[in-house]
């Protein structure tokens, strides 16, 4: 057995080595648990560590190998799961004091898919309450910090999958399962130099995401809500090869999968935009996106539909009653954190006609966007770089932005329901990573992955 250090290795290397008996799954898991012990006190990324369960799972995998069984494409790969996703037998709080003692009995299908492929769950990661903030903090577990500090400043790893991005960037886990509503796997990847995918709605089974509808121990997506319609599970990893492998494992069996290496990037109609059109973007970010786009001979996007996406996202959010969140509260004596409290306080009655009109606007917007965007659209993930801890408003080109404003480019893509791959393309003057969104047509994730691979900068994320 190998005595090598397996922390920082990619998922494909680990799975191949475990499958071939070059290293035991127990050794890989033990090394990653030691990394958690070294780093998590500083970062507060993992809120529940599944050490005993992980070691038992590793031993079971090693027993299967000795019996000559096929271990799967993620054999022995340690992974973490955002605390917004249900894990059987492991506490799942959604970052809320109202769910402090909540232990699901059924894995979310995405978690089950990773386990079936041989991956080993080592912990749950921090998230703002019900994922309702672009910065990872809550009153139950506190604030998560990024391990990426090239200038010495302690910064946010983004949100709401910020616990995931911090864990992976620090080498505590190899793969992560996050959720993406308005940028929640894309913005954290941008902040920490990772790759991630917001897949087409429907590629990955949406069951098991909070908030949702409880039914026989399962948590179903409610199609009458924005979360149920727009939020999706998405993978994060330190490189595009691993995130591609993760997406392949997570994709529903009846959804066609095409390998990215089958794509001829030079034959694509590629456009680029300096933002979604209504919010300013930091000049360094625009320059990096422009440079990456020009390397592919992309022409500038001249459509109008993208600029309406962020406003429509906000309008749809404003007509929500958040009944799914209220139903999960039950008879809990605990109150909500400030973000959820503010959302609930803003609820006021809308007619069914008003709500249906907004969803009709979305259908028209999607149709217009697909007719004017070509094969691929390259644009920023956000208006700003990873912010220092505690900073929640941002000055960009003389305009003050909230974190929601700063995520306008991600929110616009979310409301369109199209896939978006994020990959690092460079660094700012002070060494912070810069990510780019590669957006393509529904169920064409392979196209976005191929384009992202062409222009990706290898970022050093293991600190």
GROMACS .gro file of C-alpha atoms in nm, residues 20-415:
model
  396
   20UNK     CA    1  -0.616  -0.090  -0.824
   21UNK     CA    2  -0.526  -0.150  -0.459
   22UNK     CA    3  -0.239   0.100  -0.466
   23UNK     CA    4  -0.389   0.274  -0.162
   24UNK     CA    5  -0.670   0.177   0.072
   25UNK     CA    6  -0.984   0.385   0.091
   26UNK     CA    7  -0.927   0.398   0.469
   27UNK     CA    8  -0.588   0.564   0.418
   28UNK     CA    9  -0.735   0.826   0.186
   29UNK     CA   10  -1.020   0.901   0.425
   30UNK     CA   11  -0.793   0.912   0.731
   31UNK     CA   12  -0.565   1.163   0.560
   32UNK     CA   13  -0.857   1.387   0.468
   33UNK     CA   14  -1.000   1.368   0.820
   34UNK     CA   15  -0.660   1.478   0.950
   35UNK     CA   16  -0.674   1.768   0.707
   36UNK     CA   17  -1.016   1.860   0.848
   37UNK     CA   18  -0.869   1.856   1.199
   38UNK     CA   19  -0.585   2.085   1.084
   39UNK     CA   20  -0.790   2.340   0.888
   40UNK     CA   21  -1.150   2.346   0.997
   41UNK     CA   22  -1.096   2.534   1.323
   42UNK     CA   23  -0.974   2.832   1.121
   43UNK     CA   24  -1.220   2.806   0.833
   44UNK     CA   25  -1.543   2.679   0.994
   45UNK     CA   26  -1.634   2.509   0.668
   46UNK     CA   27  -1.757   2.170   0.798
   47UNK     CA   28  -2.036   2.187   1.055
   48UNK     CA   29  -2.080   1.810   1.094
   49UNK     CA   30  -1.792   1.564   1.050
   50UNK     CA   31  -1.889   1.202   0.975
   51UNK     CA   32  -1.560   1.043   1.080
   52UNK     CA   33  -1.692   0.711   1.209
   53UNK     CA   34  -1.936   0.662   0.922
   54UNK     CA   35  -1.669   0.758   0.669
   55UNK     CA   36  -1.417   0.510   0.804
   56UNK     CA   37  -1.678   0.234   0.811
   57UNK     CA   38  -1.767   0.311   0.449
   58UNK     CA   39  -1.395   0.307   0.355
   59UNK     CA   40  -1.347  -0.031   0.521
   60UNK     CA   41  -1.647  -0.168   0.336
   61UNK     CA   42  -1.505  -0.043   0.007
   62UNK     CA   43  -1.168  -0.202   0.080
   63UNK     CA   44  -1.344  -0.532   0.157
   64UNK     CA   45  -1.523  -0.513  -0.178
   65UNK     CA   46  -1.192  -0.457  -0.358
   66UNK     CA   47  -1.041  -0.762  -0.194
   67UNK     CA   48  -1.340  -0.961  -0.320
   68UNK     CA   49  -1.269  -0.838  -0.673
   69UNK     CA   50  -1.581  -0.623  -0.705
   70UNK     CA   51  -1.610  -0.311  -0.921
   71UNK     CA   52  -1.581  -0.012  -0.690
   72UNK     CA   53  -1.718   0.258  -0.919
   73UNK     CA   54  -1.576   0.571  -1.084
   74UNK     CA   55  -1.543   0.762  -0.753
   75UNK     CA   56  -1.395   0.478  -0.546
   76UNK     CA   57  -1.266   0.609  -0.214
   77UNK     CA   58  -1.306   0.976  -0.308
   78UNK     CA   59  -1.389   1.187   0.002
   79UNK     CA   60  -1.675   1.429  -0.057
   80UNK     CA   61  -1.869   1.686   0.141
   81UNK     CA   62  -2.230   1.799   0.109
   82UNK     CA   63  -2.381   2.141   0.164
   83UNK     CA   64  -2.598   2.136   0.475
   84UNK     CA   65  -2.894   2.227   0.255
   85UNK     CA   66  -2.902   1.875   0.105
   86UNK     CA   67  -3.052   1.575   0.287
   87UNK     CA   68  -2.815   1.303   0.411
   88UNK     CA   69  -2.957   0.989   0.569
   89UNK     CA   70  -2.849   0.947   0.931
   90UNK     CA   71  -2.644   1.266   0.925
   91UNK     CA   72  -2.769   1.594   1.069
   92UNK     CA   73  -2.900   1.836   0.805
   93UNK     CA   74  -2.985   2.181   0.941
   94UNK     CA   75  -3.008   2.409   0.632
   95UNK     CA   76  -2.812   2.650   0.853
   96UNK     CA   77  -3.127   2.711   1.059
   97UNK     CA   78  -3.177   2.693   1.434
   98UNK     CA   79  -3.526   2.561   1.359
   99UNK     CA   80  -3.365   2.242   1.221
  100UNK     CA   81  -3.081   2.204   1.470
  101UNK     CA   82  -3.164   1.840   1.548
  102UNK     CA   83  -3.299   1.740   1.206
  103UNK     CA   84  -3.165   1.401   1.088
  104UNK     CA   85  -3.312   1.283   0.755
  105UNK     CA   86  -3.382   0.916   0.696
  106UNK     CA   87  -3.334   0.931   0.318
  107UNK     CA   88  -3.036   1.052   0.114
  108UNK     CA   89  -3.098   1.306  -0.157
  109UNK     CA   90  -3.063   1.124  -0.492
  110UNK     CA   91  -2.747   1.324  -0.567
  111UNK     CA   92  -2.588   1.203  -0.243
  112UNK     CA   93  -2.699   0.846  -0.318
  113UNK     CA   94  -2.547   0.870  -0.668
  114UNK     CA   95  -2.208   0.973  -0.528
  115UNK     CA   96  -2.216   0.692  -0.272
  116UNK     CA   97  -2.318   0.436  -0.537
  117UNK     CA   98  -2.016   0.548  -0.743
  118UNK     CA   99  -1.787   0.471  -0.446
  119UNK     CA  100  -1.743   0.819  -0.301
  120UNK     CA  101  -1.730   0.854   0.078
  121UNK     CA  102  -1.917   1.124   0.270
  122UNK     CA  103  -1.692   1.286   0.531
  123UNK     CA  104  -1.906   1.582   0.638
  124UNK     CA  105  -2.166   1.853   0.590
  125UNK     CA  106  -2.065   2.209   0.512
  126UNK     CA  107  -2.185   2.548   0.629
  127UNK     CA  108  -2.451   2.750   0.447
  128UNK     CA  109  -2.649   3.063   0.525
  129UNK     CA  110  -2.996   2.981   0.656
  130UNK     CA  111  -3.189   2.808   0.375
  131UNK     CA  112  -2.920   2.933   0.137
  132UNK     CA  113  -3.072   3.281   0.140
  133UNK     CA  114  -2.750   3.484   0.128
  134UNK     CA  115  -2.448   3.517  -0.096
  135UNK     CA  116  -2.217   3.511   0.209
  136UNK     CA  117  -2.180   3.202   0.425
  137UNK     CA  118  -2.285   3.288   0.778
  138UNK     CA  119  -2.566   3.193   1.013
  139UNK     CA  120  -2.654   3.219   1.381
  140UNK     CA  121  -2.632   2.843   1.434
  141UNK     CA  122  -2.271   2.783   1.325
  142UNK     CA  123  -2.122   3.125   1.259
  143UNK     CA  124  -1.918   3.251   0.962
  144UNK     CA  125  -1.709   3.051   0.714
  145UNK     CA  126  -1.378   3.189   0.591
  146UNK     CA  127  -1.192   3.117   0.269
  147UNK     CA  128  -0.849   2.949   0.275
  148UNK     CA  129  -0.750   3.155  -0.029
  149UNK     CA  130  -0.567   3.458   0.113
  150UNK     CA  131  -0.291   3.568  -0.125
  151UNK     CA  132  -0.289   3.920   0.021
  152UNK     CA  133  -0.329   3.808   0.382
  153UNK     CA  134  -0.687   3.934   0.407
  154UNK     CA  135  -0.941   3.686   0.546
  155UNK     CA  136  -1.217   3.669   0.290
  156UNK     CA  137  -1.553   3.507   0.230
  157UNK     CA  138  -1.562   3.189   0.019
  158UNK     CA  139  -1.889   3.317  -0.129
  159UNK     CA  140  -2.226   3.159  -0.075
  160UNK     CA  141  -2.451   3.001  -0.035
  161UNK     CA  142  -2.230   2.694  -0.102
  162UNK     CA  143  -1.938   2.869   0.069
  163UNK     CA  144  -1.871   2.587   0.312
  164UNK     CA  145  -1.825   2.359   0.014
  165UNK     CA  146  -1.586   2.590  -0.168
  166UNK     CA  147  -1.377   2.648   0.145
  167UNK     CA  148  -1.358   2.274   0.218
  168UNK     CA  149  -1.250   2.179  -0.133
  169UNK     CA  150  -1.009   2.469  -0.179
  170UNK     CA  151  -0.837   2.376   0.149
  171UNK     CA  152  -0.808   2.009   0.055
  172UNK     CA  153  -1.044   1.886   0.325
  173UNK     CA  154  -1.260   1.721   0.058
  174UNK     CA  155  -1.210   1.635  -0.307
  175UNK     CA  156  -1.560   1.681  -0.445
  176UNK     CA  157  -1.859   1.875  -0.317
  177UNK     CA  158  -2.232   1.883  -0.365
  178UNK     CA  159  -2.380   2.231  -0.351
  179UNK     CA  160  -2.703   2.389  -0.463
  180UNK     CA  161  -2.746   2.682  -0.698
  181UNK     CA  162  -3.039   2.922  -0.687
  182UNK     CA  163  -2.897   3.262  -0.783
  183UNK     CA  164  -2.529   3.169  -0.819
  184UNK     CA  165  -2.465   2.951  -0.516
  185UNK     CA  166  -2.215   2.710  -0.675
  186UNK     CA  167  -2.082   2.962  -0.927
  187UNK     CA  168  -1.999   3.257  -0.699
  188UNK     CA  169  -1.814   3.037  -0.442
  189UNK     CA  170  -1.611   2.878  -0.723
  190UNK     CA  171  -1.518   3.227  -0.847
  191UNK     CA  172  -1.418   3.333  -0.494
  192UNK     CA  173  -1.190   3.033  -0.431
  193UNK     CA  174  -1.049   2.938  -0.773
  194UNK     CA  175  -1.259   2.623  -0.822
  195UNK     CA  176  -1.464   2.477  -1.106
  196UNK     CA  177  -1.837   2.418  -1.072
  197UNK     CA  178  -2.147   2.347  -1.276
  198UNK     CA  179  -2.497   2.481  -1.250
  199UNK     CA  180  -2.662   2.215  -1.470
  200UNK     CA  181  -2.973   2.245  -1.682
  201UNK     CA  182  -3.282   2.218  -1.465
  202UNK     CA  183  -3.377   1.850  -1.470
  203UNK     CA  184  -3.037   1.697  -1.543
  204UNK     CA  185  -2.987   1.617  -1.174
  205UNK     CA  186  -3.272   1.489  -0.958
  206UNK     CA  187  -3.386   1.789  -0.746
  207UNK     CA  188  -3.517   1.584  -0.452
  208UNK     CA  189  -3.359   1.639  -0.113
  209UNK     CA  190  -3.298   2.015  -0.127
  210UNK     CA  191  -3.417   2.245   0.150
  211UNK     CA  192  -3.668   2.408   0.153
  212UNK     CA  193  -3.904   2.155   0.000
  213UNK     CA  194  -4.209   1.941   0.065
  214UNK     CA  195  -4.175   1.661   0.320
  215UNK     CA  196  -4.328   1.332   0.204
  216UNK     CA  197  -4.259   0.998   0.369
  217UNK     CA  198  -3.910   1.096   0.480
  218UNK     CA  199  -3.822   1.246   0.143
  219UNK     CA  200  -3.794   1.615   0.058
  220UNK     CA  201  -3.959   1.688  -0.274
  221UNK     CA  202  -3.911   1.994  -0.494
  222UNK     CA  203  -4.223   2.211  -0.505
  223UNK     CA  204  -4.283   2.315  -0.869
  224UNK     CA  205  -4.508   2.600  -0.757
  225UNK     CA  206  -4.213   2.784  -0.600
  226UNK     CA  207  -3.902   2.952  -0.735
  227UNK     CA  208  -3.681   2.716  -0.536
  228UNK     CA  209  -3.864   2.414  -0.671
  229UNK     CA  210  -3.836   2.540  -1.027
  230UNK     CA  211  -3.498   2.715  -1.042
  231UNK     CA  212  -3.275   2.574  -0.766
  232UNK     CA  213  -3.059   2.278  -0.864
  233UNK     CA  214  -2.787   2.059  -0.715
  234UNK     CA  215  -2.446   2.120  -0.869
  235UNK     CA  216  -2.092   1.981  -0.818
  236UNK     CA  217  -1.774   2.169  -0.722
  237UNK     CA  218  -1.415   2.050  -0.761
  238UNK     CA  219  -1.059   2.178  -0.793
  239UNK     CA  220  -1.045   2.116  -1.168
  240UNK     CA  221  -1.271   2.072  -1.469
  241UNK     CA  222  -1.187   1.705  -1.515
  242UNK     CA  223  -1.322   1.621  -1.170
  243UNK     CA  224  -1.630   1.839  -1.205
  244UNK     CA  225  -1.702   1.669  -1.539
  245UNK     CA  226  -1.672   1.326  -1.379
  246UNK     CA  227  -1.899   1.436  -1.093
  247UNK     CA  228  -2.163   1.569  -1.332
  248UNK     CA  229  -2.154   1.244  -1.530
  249UNK     CA  230  -2.220   1.047  -1.210
  250UNK     CA  231  -2.499   1.284  -1.101
  251UNK     CA  232  -2.683   1.301  -1.433
  252UNK     CA  233  -3.011   1.114  -1.443
  253UNK     CA  234  -2.979   0.788  -1.638
  254UNK     CA  235  -3.244   0.888  -1.892
  255UNK     CA  236  -3.079   1.226  -1.966
  256UNK     CA  237  -2.837   1.194  -2.257
  257UNK     CA  238  -2.470   1.242  -2.170
  258UNK     CA  239  -2.216   1.360  -2.426
  259UNK     CA  240  -1.843   1.376  -2.356
  260UNK     CA  241  -1.686   1.725  -2.377
  261UNK     CA  242  -1.396   1.595  -2.587
  262UNK     CA  243  -1.643   1.532  -2.871
  263UNK     CA  244  -1.694   1.908  -2.913
  264UNK     CA  245  -1.509   2.105  -3.180
  265UNK     CA  246  -1.475   2.440  -3.006
  266UNK     CA  247  -1.355   2.614  -3.322
  267UNK     CA  248  -1.690   2.545  -3.493
  268UNK     CA  249  -1.899   2.713  -3.223
  269UNK     CA  250  -2.074   3.050  -3.236
  270UNK     CA  251  -1.932   3.207  -2.920
  271UNK     CA  252  -2.039   3.544  -2.780
  272UNK     CA  253  -1.922   3.731  -2.470
  273UNK     CA  254  -2.062   4.002  -2.245
  274UNK     CA  255  -1.897   4.224  -1.980
  275UNK     CA  256  -2.193   4.157  -1.751
  276UNK     CA  257  -2.567   4.106  -1.764
  277UNK     CA  258  -2.615   4.467  -1.866
  278UNK     CA  259  -2.763   4.647  -1.565
  279UNK     CA  260  -2.499   4.626  -1.290
  280UNK     CA  261  -2.137   4.745  -1.313
  281UNK     CA  262  -1.857   4.487  -1.298
  282UNK     CA  263  -1.507   4.537  -1.157
  283UNK     CA  264  -1.265   4.637  -1.430
  284UNK     CA  265  -1.019   4.355  -1.351
  285UNK     CA  266  -1.293   4.097  -1.389
  286UNK     CA  267  -1.412   4.244  -1.718
  287UNK     CA  268  -1.055   4.252  -1.850
  288UNK     CA  269  -1.002   3.884  -1.762
  289UNK     CA  270  -1.331   3.778  -1.921
  290UNK     CA  271  -1.259   3.985  -2.231
  291UNK     CA  272  -0.913   3.831  -2.267
  292UNK     CA  273  -1.048   3.477  -2.231
  293UNK     CA  274  -1.325   3.545  -2.480
  294UNK     CA  275  -1.088   3.696  -2.735
  295UNK     CA  276  -0.869   3.388  -2.716
  296UNK     CA  277  -1.169   3.205  -2.866
  297UNK     CA  278  -1.245   3.478  -3.122
  298UNK     CA  279  -1.575   3.542  -2.947
  299UNK     CA  280  -1.780   3.836  -3.062
  300UNK     CA  281  -1.960   4.067  -2.822
  301UNK     CA  282  -2.316   3.977  -2.730
  302UNK     CA  283  -2.558   4.237  -2.864
  303UNK     CA  284  -2.887   4.089  -2.745
  304UNK     CA  285  -3.131   4.252  -2.505
  305UNK     CA  286  -3.290   3.963  -2.319
  306UNK     CA  287  -3.004   3.897  -2.075
  307UNK     CA  288  -3.041   4.245  -1.927
  308UNK     CA  289  -3.397   4.166  -1.819
  309UNK     CA  290  -3.304   3.845  -1.637
  310UNK     CA  291  -3.185   3.989  -1.304
  311UNK     CA  292  -3.493   4.209  -1.266
  312UNK     CA  293  -3.721   3.915  -1.344
  313UNK     CA  294  -3.538   3.700  -1.088
  314UNK     CA  295  -3.610   3.966  -0.825
  315UNK     CA  296  -3.970   4.006  -0.933
  316UNK     CA  297  -4.035   3.632  -0.912
  317UNK     CA  298  -3.870   3.623  -0.571
  318UNK     CA  299  -4.094   3.906  -0.450
  319UNK     CA  300  -4.416   3.711  -0.510
  320UNK     CA  301  -4.309   3.410  -0.305
  321UNK     CA  302  -4.498   3.331   0.018
  322UNK     CA  303  -4.217   3.099   0.141
  323UNK     CA  304  -4.474   2.852   0.271
  324UNK     CA  305  -4.217   2.568   0.239
  325UNK     CA  306  -3.987   2.741   0.488
  326UNK     CA  307  -4.271   2.812   0.727
  327UNK     CA  308  -4.388   2.450   0.709
  328UNK     CA  309  -4.040   2.326   0.809
  329UNK     CA  310  -4.043   2.550   1.116
  330UNK     CA  311  -4.311   2.332   1.276
  331UNK     CA  312  -4.337   2.397   1.650
  332UNK     CA  313  -3.974   2.505   1.687
  333UNK     CA  314  -3.918   2.767   1.955
  334UNK     CA  315  -3.631   2.919   1.756
  335UNK     CA  316  -3.659   3.232   1.545
  336UNK     CA  317  -3.510   3.282   1.199
  337UNK     CA  318  -3.183   3.458   1.116
  338UNK     CA  319  -3.193   3.812   0.981
  339UNK     CA  320  -3.194   3.718   0.612
  340UNK     CA  321  -3.493   3.485   0.637
  341UNK     CA  322  -3.670   3.718   0.881
  342UNK     CA  323  -3.634   4.002   0.629
  343UNK     CA  324  -3.761   3.784   0.344
  344UNK     CA  325  -4.065   3.676   0.545
  345UNK     CA  326  -4.136   4.033   0.657
  346UNK     CA  327  -4.141   4.146   0.293
  347UNK     CA  328  -4.413   3.899   0.193
  348UNK     CA  329  -4.741   4.058   0.087
  349UNK     CA  330  -5.034   3.932  -0.111
  350UNK     CA  331  -5.022   3.904  -0.489
  351UNK     CA  332  -5.300   3.787  -0.714
  352UNK     CA  333  -5.265   3.461  -0.901
  353UNK     CA  334  -5.284   3.661  -1.222
  354UNK     CA  335  -4.982   3.871  -1.118
  355UNK     CA  336  -4.776   3.561  -1.041
  356UNK     CA  337  -4.875   3.380  -1.359
  357UNK     CA  338  -4.788   3.689  -1.564
  358UNK     CA  339  -4.433   3.683  -1.428
  359UNK     CA  340  -4.389   3.316  -1.515
  360UNK     CA  341  -4.523   3.394  -1.862
  361UNK     CA  342  -4.260   3.668  -1.890
  362UNK     CA  343  -3.998   3.407  -1.803
  363UNK     CA  344  -4.114   3.176  -2.083
  364UNK     CA  345  -4.086   3.463  -2.332
  365UNK     CA  346  -3.747   3.569  -2.197
  366UNK     CA  347  -3.602   3.218  -2.234
  367UNK     CA  348  -3.728   3.195  -2.590
  368UNK     CA  349  -3.578   3.533  -2.681
  369UNK     CA  350  -3.244   3.455  -2.515
  370UNK     CA  351  -3.203   3.125  -2.698
  371UNK     CA  352  -3.282   3.293  -3.029
  372UNK     CA  353  -3.014   3.560  -2.992
  373UNK     CA  354  -2.723   3.401  -2.805
  374UNK     CA  355  -2.552   3.158  -3.044
  375UNK     CA  356  -2.397   2.838  -2.902
  376UNK     CA  357  -2.210   2.981  -2.604
  377UNK     CA  358  -2.212   3.299  -2.399
  378UNK     CA  359  -1.910   3.392  -2.184
  379UNK     CA  360  -1.964   3.643  -1.904
  380UNK     CA  361  -1.856   3.726  -1.547
  381UNK     CA  362  -1.981   3.530  -1.249
  382UNK     CA  363  -2.015   3.840  -1.032
  383UNK     CA  364  -1.937   4.210  -1.016
  384UNK     CA  365  -1.670   4.175  -0.748
  385UNK     CA  366  -1.384   3.957  -0.626
  386UNK     CA  367  -1.405   3.759  -0.302
  387UNK     CA  368  -1.491   4.017  -0.035
  388UNK     CA  369  -1.329   4.047   0.309
  389UNK     CA  370  -1.526   3.886   0.592
  390UNK     CA  371  -1.790   4.127   0.719
  391UNK     CA  372  -1.810   4.338   0.403
  392UNK     CA  373  -2.162   4.320   0.259
  393UNK     CA  374  -2.177   4.621   0.028
  394UNK     CA  375  -1.942   4.693  -0.260
  395UNK     CA  376  -1.834   5.002  -0.449
  396UNK     CA  377  -1.796   4.930  -0.822
  397UNK     CA  378  -1.730   5.212  -1.068
  398UNK     CA  379  -1.885   5.467  -0.835
  399UNK     CA  380  -2.198   5.262  -0.765
  400UNK     CA  381  -2.279   5.093  -0.434
  401UNK     CA  382  -2.393   4.732  -0.475
  402UNK     CA  383  -2.552   4.484  -0.236
  403UNK     CA  384  -2.441   4.122  -0.258
  404UNK     CA  385  -2.759   4.056  -0.459
  405UNK     CA  386  -2.665   4.331  -0.704
  406UNK     CA  387  -2.314   4.189  -0.727
  407UNK     CA  388  -2.458   3.851  -0.834
  408UNK     CA  389  -2.674   3.999  -1.112
  409UNK     CA  390  -2.494   3.806  -1.388
  410UNK     CA  391  -2.551   3.476  -1.208
  411UNK     CA  392  -2.913   3.556  -1.119
  412UNK     CA  393  -2.990   3.642  -1.482
  413UNK     CA  394  -2.860   3.303  -1.596
  414UNK     CA  395  -3.050   3.122  -1.320
  415UNK     CA  396  -3.386   3.256  -1.427
   0.00000   0.00000   0.00000
